[in-house]
PDB file of C-alpha atoms in Angstrom:
ATOM      1  CA  MET A  29     -14.758  28.083 -69.819  1.00 48.00           C
ATOM      2  CA  LYS A  30     -13.577  24.718 -70.239  1.00 51.00           C
ATOM      3  CA  ILE A  31     -15.485  21.948 -71.948  1.00 48.00           C
ATOM      4  CA  HIS A  32     -15.072  18.821 -70.947  1.00 52.00           C
ATOM      5  CA  PRO A  33     -13.813  16.804 -74.240  1.00 54.00           C
ATOM      6  CA  ILE A  34     -16.258  14.176 -73.758  1.00 49.00           C
ATOM      7  CA  LEU A  35     -19.455  16.334 -74.046  1.00 45.00           C
ATOM      8  CA  PRO A  36     -18.924  17.052 -77.889  1.00 47.00           C
ATOM      9  CA  ALA A  37     -18.714  12.900 -77.990  1.00 48.00           C
ATOM     10  CA  LEU A  38     -21.560  12.577 -76.014  1.00 48.00           C
ATOM     11  CA  GLY A  39     -24.086  15.097 -78.402  1.00 51.00           C
ATOM     12  CA  LEU A  40     -22.550  13.362 -81.213  1.00 47.00           C
ATOM     13  CA  LEU A  41     -23.497   9.563 -80.110  1.00 47.00           C
ATOM     14  CA  VAL A  42     -27.282  11.387 -79.014  1.00 46.00           C
ATOM     15  CA  SER A  43     -27.671  12.514 -82.652  1.00 48.00           C
ATOM     16  CA  CYS A  44     -26.210   9.269 -84.297  1.00 50.00           C
ATOM     17  CA  MET A  45     -28.430   7.159 -82.245  1.00 51.00           C
ATOM     18  CA  SER A  46     -31.282   9.457 -83.380  1.00 50.00           C
ATOM     19  CA  CYS A  47     -30.668   9.015 -87.215  1.00 54.00           C
ATOM     20  CA  GLU A  48     -29.949   5.124 -86.491  1.00 55.00           C
ATOM     21  CA  ARG A  49     -33.792   4.995 -85.496  1.00 58.00           C
ATOM     22  CA  GLY A  50     -35.289   8.210 -88.046  1.00 60.00           C
ATOM     23  CA  LEU A  51     -35.953  10.593 -85.586  1.00 64.00           C
ATOM     24  CA  LEU A  52     -35.540  14.018 -85.602  1.00 63.00           C
ATOM     25  CA  THR A  53     -33.679  15.933 -82.856  1.00 71.00           C
ATOM     26  CA  GLU A  54     -35.569  19.287 -82.128  1.00 71.00           C
ATOM     27  CA  GLN A  55     -33.990  21.560 -79.554  1.00 76.00           C
ATOM     28  CA  ARG A  56     -36.638  23.567 -77.663  1.00 82.00           C
ATOM     29  CA  SER A  57     -36.413  25.955 -74.572  1.00 86.00           C
ATOM     30  CA  VAL A  58     -39.133  25.904 -71.871  1.00 90.00           C
ATOM     31  CA  TRP A  59     -39.643  27.693 -68.434  1.00 95.00           C
ATOM     32  CA  GLU A  60     -39.631  25.398 -65.332  1.00 96.00           C
ATOM     33  CA  VAL A  61     -41.124  26.590 -62.537  1.00 97.00           C
ATOM     34  CA  HIS A  62     -39.987  25.959 -58.873  1.00 97.00           C
ATOM     35  CA  LEU A  63     -42.456  26.752 -55.986  1.00 97.00           C
ATOM     36  CA  ASP A  64     -41.920  26.463 -52.617  1.00 97.00           C
ATOM     37  CA  LEU A  65     -44.100  27.197 -49.461  1.00 97.00           C
ATOM     38  CA  GLN A  66     -43.904  27.246 -45.533  1.00 97.00           C
ATOM     39  CA  VAL A  67     -47.208  27.000 -43.278  1.00 97.00           C
ATOM     40  CA  VAL A  68     -45.926  28.536 -40.100  1.00 97.00           C
ATOM     41  CA  SER A  69     -47.493  28.575 -36.948  1.00 97.00           C
ATOM     42  CA  VAL A  70     -46.662  32.115 -35.021  1.00 97.00           C
ATOM     43  CA  PRO A  71     -47.670  33.668 -31.837  1.00 96.00           C
ATOM     44  CA  GLU A  72     -49.552  36.549 -32.472  1.00 95.00           C
ATOM     45  CA  GLU A  73     -47.381  38.412 -30.397  1.00 95.00           C
ATOM     46  CA  LEU A  74     -44.177  37.638 -32.743  1.00 95.00           C
ATOM     47  CA  ALA A  75     -45.971  37.157 -35.882  1.00 95.00           C
ATOM     48  CA  MET A  76     -47.617  41.039 -35.763  1.00 93.00           C
ATOM     49  CA  PRO A  77     -44.168  43.090 -36.370  1.00 92.00           C
ATOM     50  CA  LEU A  78     -43.269  39.998 -39.053  1.00 95.00           C
ATOM     51  CA  VAL A  79     -46.353  40.367 -40.993  1.00 95.00           C
ATOM     52  CA  ASP A  80     -46.121  44.058 -43.277  1.00 94.00           C
ATOM     53  CA  ASN A  81     -42.082  42.756 -43.776  1.00 95.00           C
ATOM     54  CA  LEU A  82     -43.146  39.241 -45.574  1.00 95.00           C
ATOM     55  CA  ARG A  83     -46.012  41.692 -47.536  1.00 94.00           C
ATOM     56  CA  ASP A  84     -42.565  43.859 -49.179  1.00 92.00           C
ATOM     57  CA  ALA A  85     -40.976  42.826 -51.922  1.00 86.00           C
ATOM     58  CA  ARG A  86     -37.680  44.512 -50.822  1.00 90.00           C
ATOM     59  CA  ARG A  87     -38.027  43.319 -47.171  1.00 94.00           C
ATOM     60  CA  SER A  88     -39.398  40.045 -47.097  1.00 95.00           C
ATOM     61  CA  GLU A  89     -35.908  37.590 -47.460  1.00 95.00           C
ATOM     62  CA  GLY A  90     -35.406  39.822 -44.328  1.00 95.00           C
ATOM     63  CA  ALA A  91     -38.460  38.960 -42.603  1.00 96.00           C
ATOM     64  CA  TYR A  92     -38.332  35.331 -43.651  1.00 96.00           C
ATOM     65  CA  LYS A  93     -34.757  34.610 -42.073  1.00 96.00           C
ATOM     66  CA  ASP A  94     -36.429  36.106 -38.623  1.00 96.00           C
ATOM     67  CA  VAL A  95     -38.975  33.149 -39.111  1.00 97.00           C
ATOM     68  CA  GLN A  96     -36.649  30.451 -39.499  1.00 97.00           C
ATOM     69  CA  LYS A  97     -34.611  31.575 -36.174  1.00 96.00           C
ATOM     70  CA  LEU A  98     -38.162  31.263 -34.645  1.00 97.00           C
ATOM     71  CA  LEU A  99     -38.613  27.761 -36.125  1.00 97.00           C
ATOM     72  CA  VAL A 100     -35.156  26.772 -35.139  1.00 97.00           C
ATOM     73  CA  GLU A 101     -35.327  28.490 -31.568  1.00 96.00           C
ATOM     74  CA  LYS A 102     -39.039  26.118 -31.308  1.00 96.00           C
ATOM     75  CA  ARG A 103     -41.027  29.614 -30.243  1.00 96.00           C
ATOM     76  CA  ALA A 104     -42.595  29.069 -33.581  1.00 97.00           C
ATOM     77  CA  ILE A 105     -43.988  25.541 -35.344  1.00 96.00           C
ATOM     78  CA  LEU A 106     -43.861  24.468 -39.081  1.00 96.00           C
ATOM     79  CA  VAL A 107     -47.054  22.692 -39.848  1.00 96.00           C
ATOM     80  CA  GLY A 108     -46.361  22.106 -43.370  1.00 95.00           C
ATOM     81  CA  TRP A 109     -43.675  22.223 -46.451  1.00 95.00           C
ATOM     82  CA  PRO A 110     -44.908  21.681 -49.986  1.00 95.00           C
ATOM     83  CA  SER A 111     -42.226  22.019 -52.786  1.00 95.00           C
ATOM     84  CA  VAL A 112     -42.473  21.365 -56.276  1.00 96.00           C
ATOM     85  CA  THR A 113     -41.038  21.748 -59.828  1.00 96.00           C
ATOM     86  CA  THR A 114     -43.379  22.275 -62.890  1.00 96.00           C
ATOM     87  CA  LYS A 115     -43.232  24.111 -66.474  1.00 95.00           C
ATOM     88  CA  SER A 116     -44.625  27.047 -67.026  1.00 95.00           C
ATOM     89  CA  GLY A 117     -48.494  26.781 -68.120  1.00 95.00           C
ATOM     90  CA  GLN A 118     -48.269  22.984 -66.737  1.00 95.00           C
ATOM     91  CA  ARG A 119     -50.548  22.542 -63.439  1.00 96.00           C
ATOM     92  CA  ALA A 120     -49.031  20.882 -60.298  1.00 97.00           C
ATOM     93  CA  VAL A 121     -50.595  19.369 -57.218  1.00 96.00           C
ATOM     94  CA  VAL A 122     -48.519  18.701 -54.173  1.00 95.00           C
ATOM     95  CA  GLU A 123     -49.848  17.018 -51.159  1.00 94.00           C
ATOM     96  CA  GLN A 124     -48.758  16.266 -47.471  1.00 90.00           C
ATOM     97  CA  ILE A 125     -51.648  14.537 -46.136  1.00 89.00           C
ATOM     98  CA  GLU A 126     -53.909  11.956 -43.504  1.00 90.00           C
ATOM     99  CA  GLU A 127     -56.611  10.586 -44.376  1.00 90.00           C
ATOM    100  CA  ILE A 128     -59.260  10.327 -41.668  1.00 89.00           C
ATOM    101  CA  ARG A 129     -62.195   8.080 -41.837  1.00 89.00           C
ATOM    102  CA  TYR A 130     -65.250   8.159 -39.988  1.00 84.00           C
ATOM    103  CA  ALA A 131     -68.998   7.579 -40.192  1.00 82.00           C
ATOM    104  CA  THR A 132     -71.667   9.700 -41.376  1.00 79.00           C
ATOM    105  CA  GLU A 133     -74.657   7.084 -40.588  1.00 75.00           C
ATOM    106  CA  TYR A 134     -75.916   4.972 -37.540  1.00 71.00           C
ATOM    107  CA  GLN A 135     -78.570   2.593 -37.700  1.00 70.00           C
ATOM    108  CA  ALA A 136     -79.597   1.269 -33.995  1.00 64.00           C
ATOM    109  CA  ALA A 137     -78.882  -1.849 -32.332  1.00 63.00           C
ATOM    110  CA  ALA A 138     -80.871  -2.753 -29.609  1.00 54.00           C
ATOM    111  CA  THR A 139     -79.963  -4.638 -26.280  1.00 49.00           C
ATOM    112  CA  ALA A 140     -82.042  -6.195 -23.373  1.00 43.00           C
ATOM    113  CA  ILE A 141     -81.600  -6.075 -20.090  1.00 41.00           C
ATOM    114  CA  ALA A 142     -83.567  -8.359 -17.391  1.00 43.00           C
ATOM    115  CA  PRO A 143     -83.845  -6.837 -13.788  1.00 42.00           C
ATOM    116  CA  SER A 144     -82.388 -10.336 -13.284  1.00 42.00           C
ATOM    117  CA  ALA A 145     -79.113  -9.062 -14.226  1.00 43.00           C
ATOM    118  CA  LEU A 146     -79.394  -6.501 -11.544  1.00 41.00           C
ATOM    119  CA  LEU A 147     -79.923  -9.123  -9.136  1.00 42.00           C
ATOM    120  CA  VAL A 148     -76.817  -9.495  -7.000  1.00 47.00           C
ATOM    121  CA  ASP A 149     -78.431 -12.397  -5.118  1.00 50.00           C
ATOM    122  CA  GLN A 150     -79.204 -15.002  -7.555  1.00 48.00           C
ATOM    123  CA  ALA A 151     -81.316 -16.651  -5.000  1.00 51.00           C
ATOM    124  CA  ALA A 152     -83.506 -13.832  -5.505  1.00 51.00           C
ATOM    125  CA  LYS A 153     -83.954 -14.416  -9.134  1.00 50.00           C
ATOM    126  CA  PRO A 154     -87.470 -13.966 -10.019  1.00 53.00           C
ATOM    127  CA  GLU A 155     -89.420 -17.017 -12.222  1.00 54.00           C
ATOM    128  CA  SER A 156     -90.160 -14.486 -14.830  1.00 51.00           C
ATOM    129  CA  SER A 157     -86.858 -12.597 -16.555  1.00 51.00           C
ATOM    130  CA  LYS A 158     -88.856 -10.159 -18.790  1.00 50.00           C
ATOM    131  CA  PRO A 159     -86.286  -7.625 -19.718  1.00 47.00           C
ATOM    132  CA  ASP A 160     -87.861  -4.145 -18.673  1.00 46.00           C
ATOM    133  CA  ALA A 161     -84.810  -1.883 -20.246  1.00 44.00           C
ATOM    134  CA  VAL A 162     -83.279  -1.332 -23.745  1.00 49.00           C
ATOM    135  CA  THR A 163     -80.723  -0.157 -24.350  1.00 51.00           C
ATOM    136  CA  PHE A 164     -79.470   1.778 -28.285  1.00 59.00           C
ATOM    137  CA  GLU A 165     -75.901   1.477 -29.399  1.00 67.00           C
ATOM    138  CA  PRO A 166     -75.093   3.454 -32.584  1.00 68.00           C
ATOM    139  CA  PHE A 167     -73.975   0.860 -35.531  1.00 71.00           C
ATOM    140  CA  PRO A 168     -71.858   2.774 -38.411  1.00 76.00           C
ATOM    141  CA  ALA A 169     -73.725   2.314 -41.283  1.00 75.00           C
ATOM    142  CA  SER A 170     -72.098   4.886 -43.715  1.00 83.00           C
ATOM    143  CA  PHE A 171     -68.630   5.971 -44.186  1.00 85.00           C
ATOM    144  CA  GLU A 172     -66.728   9.435 -45.042  1.00 86.00           C
ATOM    145  CA  THR A 173     -63.176  10.400 -45.852  1.00 88.00           C
ATOM    146  CA  ARG A 174     -61.857  13.621 -45.427  1.00 88.00           C
ATOM    147  CA  ASN A 175     -57.752  14.324 -46.162  1.00 90.00           C
ATOM    148  CA  SER A 176     -56.139  16.420 -43.196  1.00 92.00           C
ATOM    149  CA  GLY A 177     -52.615  18.463 -43.850  1.00 93.00           C
ATOM    150  CA  VAL A 178     -51.034  20.661 -46.728  1.00 96.00           C
ATOM    151  CA  SER A 179     -52.060  20.986 -50.023  1.00 96.00           C
ATOM    152  CA  PHE A 180     -51.011  22.889 -52.777  1.00 97.00           C
ATOM    153  CA  GLU A 181     -51.962  23.235 -56.188  1.00 97.00           C
ATOM    154  CA  VAL A 182     -50.738  25.790 -58.832  1.00 97.00           C
ATOM    155  CA  GLU A 183     -50.865  26.372 -62.164  1.00 97.00           C
ATOM    156  CA  PRO A 184     -47.810  29.182 -63.019  1.00 97.00           C
ATOM    157  CA  VAL A 185     -47.115  31.263 -66.588  1.00 97.00           C
ATOM    158  CA  VAL A 186     -43.504  32.934 -67.317  1.00 97.00           C
ATOM    159  CA  ALA A 187     -43.798  35.926 -69.319  1.00 96.00           C
ATOM    160  CA  ALA A 188     -41.244  35.378 -72.144  1.00 92.00           C
ATOM    161  CA  ASP A 189     -38.438  37.873 -70.812  1.00 92.00           C
ATOM    162  CA  GLY A 190     -38.664  35.664 -67.296  1.00 93.00           C
ATOM    163  CA  GLU A 191     -39.031  38.927 -65.135  1.00 95.00           C
ATOM    164  CA  MET A 192     -42.316  38.099 -64.029  1.00 97.00           C
ATOM    165  CA  ILE A 193     -44.859  34.935 -63.354  1.00 97.00           C
ATOM    166  CA  GLU A 194     -48.653  34.827 -63.142  1.00 97.00           C
ATOM    167  CA  LEU A 195     -49.870  32.285 -60.597  1.00 97.00           C
ATOM    168  CA  SER A 196     -53.278  30.165 -60.238  1.00 97.00           C
ATOM    169  CA  MET A 197     -53.171  28.901 -57.126  1.00 97.00           C
ATOM    170  CA  VAL A 198     -55.076  26.721 -54.090  1.00 97.00           C
ATOM    171  CA  PRO A 199     -53.121  26.243 -51.180  1.00 97.00           C
ATOM    172  CA  GLN A 200     -54.636  24.711 -48.215  1.00 96.00           C
ATOM    173  CA  ASP A 201     -54.549  23.417 -44.726  1.00 96.00           C
ATOM    174  CA  VAL A 202     -56.775  21.017 -43.233  1.00 95.00           C
ATOM    175  CA  ARG A 203     -56.283  20.508 -39.463  1.00 93.00           C
ATOM    176  CA  LEU A 204     -58.390  17.350 -37.172  1.00 91.00           C
ATOM    177  CA  LEU A 205     -58.908  19.412 -33.884  1.00 89.00           C
ATOM    178  CA  GLY A 206     -60.739  16.443 -32.366  1.00 90.00           C
ATOM    179  CA  TRP A 207     -63.616  14.300 -31.636  1.00 90.00           C
ATOM    180  CA  SER A 208     -66.535  15.603 -30.126  1.00 86.00           C
ATOM    181  CA  THR A 209     -70.132  13.780 -28.817  1.00 83.00           C
ATOM    182  CA  ALA A 210     -73.072  14.301 -31.024  1.00 76.00           C
ATOM    183  CA  THR A 211     -76.630  13.109 -29.943  1.00 74.00           C
ATOM    184  CA  ILE A 212     -78.635  12.078 -32.975  1.00 69.00           C
ATOM    185  CA  GLU A 213     -82.524  11.308 -32.837  1.00 66.00           C
ATOM    186  CA  LYS A 214     -84.181   8.438 -34.370  1.00 61.00           C
ATOM    187  CA  ASN A 215     -86.940   6.472 -35.180  1.00 55.00           C
ATOM    188  CA  PRO A 216     -89.037   5.810 -32.546  1.00 57.00           C
ATOM    189  CA  PRO A 217     -89.616   8.674 -31.261  1.00 59.00           C
ATOM    190  CA  GLY A 218     -87.760   9.424 -28.429  1.00 59.00           C
ATOM    191  CA  MET A 219     -84.735   7.247 -29.156  1.00 64.00           C
ATOM    192  CA  LYS A 220     -81.294   9.002 -28.714  1.00 70.00           C
ATOM    193  CA  LEU A 221     -78.368   7.534 -30.416  1.00 71.00           C
ATOM    194  CA  SER A 222     -74.658   9.697 -28.677  1.00 74.00           C
ATOM    195  CA  VAL A 223     -71.974   9.143 -31.445  1.00 78.00           C
ATOM    196  CA  ASN A 224     -68.434  10.645 -31.764  1.00 82.00           C
ATOM    197  CA  GLN A 225     -67.657  13.056 -34.660  1.00 85.00           C
ATOM    198  CA  PRO A 226     -64.854  15.177 -35.656  1.00 89.00           C
ATOM    199  CA  ARG A 227     -64.044  18.568 -35.679  1.00 89.00           C
ATOM    200  CA  PHE A 228     -62.032  20.481 -38.928  1.00 92.00           C
ATOM    201  CA  GLN A 229     -60.390  23.310 -39.272  1.00 92.00           C
ATOM    202  CA  THR A 230     -59.614  24.951 -43.090  1.00 95.00           C
ATOM    203  CA  ASN A 231     -56.661  27.267 -44.054  1.00 96.00           C
ATOM    204  CA  LYS A 232     -57.866  27.719 -47.783  1.00 96.00           C
ATOM    205  CA  LEU A 233     -56.772  30.275 -50.750  1.00 95.00           C
ATOM    206  CA  ASN A 234     -58.167  30.490 -54.434  1.00 96.00           C
ATOM    207  CA  THR A 235     -55.662  32.928 -56.011  1.00 96.00           C
ATOM    208  CA  SER A 236     -54.477  34.766 -58.843  1.00 96.00           C
ATOM    209  CA  MET A 237     -51.119  36.409 -58.037  1.00 96.00           C
ATOM    210  CA  THR A 238     -48.214  37.935 -59.801  1.00 96.00           C
ATOM    211  CA  PHE A 239     -44.560  37.657 -58.451  1.00 97.00           C
ATOM    212  CA  ARG A 240     -41.191  38.922 -59.833  1.00 96.00           C
ATOM    213  CA  ASN A 241     -38.532  35.829 -60.341  1.00 96.00           C
ATOM    214  CA  GLY A 242     -36.843  34.604 -57.032  1.00 95.00           C
ATOM    215  CA  GLU A 243     -39.435  36.899 -55.339  1.00 96.00           C
ATOM    216  CA  ARG A 244     -40.630  35.549 -51.807  1.00 97.00           C
ATOM    217  CA  ARG A 245     -43.849  36.726 -50.141  1.00 96.00           C
ATOM    218  CA  LEU A 246     -46.733  36.220 -47.403  1.00 97.00           C
ATOM    219  CA  ILE A 247     -49.435  34.865 -49.209  1.00 97.00           C
ATOM    220  CA  GLY A 248     -51.905  33.979 -46.426  1.00 96.00           C
ATOM    221  CA  LEU A 249     -52.834  34.642 -42.937  1.00 96.00           C
ATOM    222  CA  PHE A 250     -55.071  32.828 -40.395  1.00 96.00           C
ATOM    223  CA  LYS A 251     -56.039  32.601 -37.057  1.00 94.00           C
ATOM    224  CA  VAL A 252     -56.164  28.930 -35.673  1.00 93.00           C
ATOM    225  CA  ALA A 253     -57.992  27.604 -33.051  1.00 91.00           C
ATOM    226  CA  GLU A 254     -54.972  25.426 -31.897  1.00 89.00           C
ATOM    227  CA  PRO A 255     -52.449  26.406 -30.579  1.00 90.00           C
ATOM    228  CA  ALA A 256     -54.549  29.306 -28.750  1.00 92.00           C
ATOM    229  CA  GLY A 257     -53.258  32.655 -29.671  1.00 94.00           C
ATOM    230  CA  HIS A 258     -51.370  31.407 -32.900  1.00 96.00           C
ATOM    231  CA  VAL A 259     -52.090  32.577 -36.522  1.00 96.00           C
ATOM    232  CA  GLU A 260     -50.577  30.551 -39.339  1.00 97.00           C
ATOM    233  CA  MET A 261     -48.854  32.474 -42.453  1.00 97.00           C
ATOM    234  CA  PHE A 262     -48.611  31.055 -46.120  1.00 98.00           C
ATOM    235  CA  ILE A 263     -45.039  32.137 -46.998  1.00 97.00           C
ATOM    236  CA  LEU A 264     -44.542  31.282 -51.000  1.00 97.00           C
ATOM    237  CA  ARG A 265     -40.968  31.504 -53.396  1.00 97.00           C
ATOM    238  CA  VAL A 266     -41.038  31.369 -56.637  1.00 97.00           C
ATOM    239  CA  ASP A 267     -38.112  30.326 -59.296  1.00 97.00           C
ATOM    240  CA  ALA A 268     -38.258  30.407 -63.262  1.00 96.00           C
ATOM    241  CA  VAL A 269     -35.271  29.136 -65.012  1.00 95.00           C
ATOM    242  CA  LYS A 270     -35.377  28.362 -68.851  1.00 92.00           C
ATOM    243  CA  ARG A 271     -33.917  24.893 -69.822  1.00 89.00           C
ATOM    244  CA  ARG A 272     -33.047  23.633 -73.591  1.00 84.00           C
ATOM    245  CA  ILE A 273     -34.557  20.284 -73.940  1.00 78.00           C
ATOM    246  CA  ALA A 274     -33.632  18.262 -76.921  1.00 72.00           C
ATOM    247  CA  ILE A 275     -37.144  16.337 -78.771  1.00 69.00           C
ATOM    248  CA  GLU A 276     -37.521  13.614 -80.967  1.00 69.00           C
ATOM    249  CA  GLN A 277     -39.965  13.282 -83.924  1.00 69.00           C
ATOM    250  CA  MET A 278     -40.346  11.195 -86.188  1.00 70.00           C
ATOM    251  CA  PRO A 279     -39.682  12.736 -90.063  1.00 70.00           C
ATOM    252  CA  PRO A 280     -42.643  13.497 -92.167  1.00 71.00           C
ATOM    253  CA  PRO A 281     -43.471  10.662 -94.336  1.00 73.00           C
ATOM    254  CA  PRO A 282     -41.888  10.854 -98.128  1.00 72.00           C
ATOM    255  CA  SER A 283     -44.447  12.529-100.533  1.00 69.00           C
ATOM    256  CA  ALA A 284     -45.968  10.601-103.119  1.00 65.00           C
ATOM    257  CA  PRO A 285     -44.765  10.465-106.878  1.00 65.00           C
ATOM    258  CA  ALA A 286     -46.769  12.751-109.248  1.00 63.00           C
ATOM    259  CA  LYS A 287     -48.811  11.169-111.453  1.00 67.00           C
ATOM    260  CA  ALA A 288     -48.668  11.726-115.226  1.00 63.00           C
ATOM    261  CA  PRO A 289     -51.727  14.338-116.717  1.00 66.00           C
ATOM    262  CA  PRO A 290     -54.561  12.715-118.066  1.00 67.00           C
ATOM    263  CA  ALA A 291     -54.650  12.690-122.017  1.00 62.00           C
ATOM    264  CA  PRO A 292     -57.084  15.464-123.676  1.00 63.00           C
ATOM    265  CA  SER A 293     -60.731  14.562-124.508  1.00 61.00           C
ATOM    266  CA  GLY A 294     -61.127  13.438-128.086  1.00 59.00           C
ATOM    267  CA  LEU A 295     -57.783  11.888-128.739  1.00 58.00           C
ATOM    268  CA  ALA A 296     -57.203   8.068-128.481  1.00 58.00           C
ATOM    269  CA  PRO A 297     -54.617   7.062-126.224  1.00 58.00           C
ATOM    270  CA  ALA A 298     -51.509   5.999-126.599  1.00 57.00           C
ATOM    271  CA  PRO A 299     -50.566   2.261-127.228  1.00 58.00           C
ATOM    272  CA  PRO A 300     -48.927   0.780-124.858  1.00 56.00           C
ATOM    273  CA  ALA A 301     -44.908  -0.238-124.846  1.00 53.00           C
ATOM    274  CA  ASP A 302     -42.833  -3.059-126.630  1.00 52.00           C
ATOM    275  CA  ALA A 303     -39.325  -3.030-126.001  1.00 48.00           C
ATOM    276  CA  THR A 304     -39.449  -4.207-130.308  1.00 50.00           C
ATOM    277  CA  SER A 305     -40.534  -1.759-131.879  1.00 48.00           C
ATOM    278  CA  GLY A 306     -38.936   1.622-130.611  1.00 50.00           C
ATOM    279  CA  GLY A 307     -41.303   1.897-127.513  1.00 50.00           C
ATOM    280  CA  HIS A 308     -45.395   1.088-129.235  1.00 50.00           C
ATOM    281  CA  ILE A 309     -46.689  -2.145-130.375  1.00 50.00           C
ATOM    282  CA  VAL A 310     -47.090  -2.138-134.357  1.00 52.00           C
ATOM    283  CA  PRO A 311     -49.469  -4.222-135.670  1.00 54.00           C
ATOM    284  CA  GLU A 312     -49.255  -7.251-138.072  1.00 54.00           C
ATOM    285  CA  LYS A 313     -49.957  -6.347-141.546  1.00 53.00           C
ATOM    286  CA  ARG A 314     -52.411  -9.072-143.447  1.00 55.00           C
ATOM    287  CA  GLU A 315     -51.835 -10.053-146.680  1.00 55.00           C
ATOM    288  CA  GLU A 316     -54.831 -10.007-149.112  1.00 54.00           C
ATOM    289  CA  ASN A 317     -55.729 -12.992-151.879  1.00 55.00           C
ATOM    290  CA  PRO A 318     -55.685 -11.006-155.459  1.00 48.00           C
TER     291      PRO A 318
END
């Protein structure tokens, strides 16, 4: 294998830059895991022959190609395709969603209708126009937001040899099926409000599984309300790759100089040093008068 002449120079440049900044560079190996989830809606009669093959690691790739052929031929529907890369032991979340906002609490707004408003001949309008009918319109007082779409939460852990991968995951698909009219009774008794409320279908897994590196497998199967006669498949592939990365760290602080041991008890401390006396201060001699 030929090495480009500029690569060693780049490595030397990085090392020099780290040295100039006073940093230590350490090479570490990490496992990166790529997860590819396909959510596919397939007619039941076409899905039945594929299910067993997609659950078998030896035959799953051939069955996966059959699913891709159905997508190309427009005989199956690609609902979602979240794909994410993360490190071993690191939780990852990927979402492809649409926020649906709808009212959850209502108040009644009263509207008075006078009998004259219903008369075509205004000349016959009575002098008194008191309202004899009251209608109630729902007025939203509180709202809620719900996510609709495909989301995938996963935490992979790669074995030391890289052959097996443990997965803790929560894939789900939330669908808005439509809106339906609901009747709410409010005070005073007999007052009813008609409001629109969304209808959702949720296909969700919360599970732990073990995959071989590079394996593809069917992890979930759901019957859906729309389109009628379809089932929804969760098909997952997992790949792990070992990479070397350079990590820069601050060097440890220099150690403090050792302190001199204390003098033994009972001994007078040494006199202070003086350069003129060879290391110690010599006390002056006083002359005594005879």
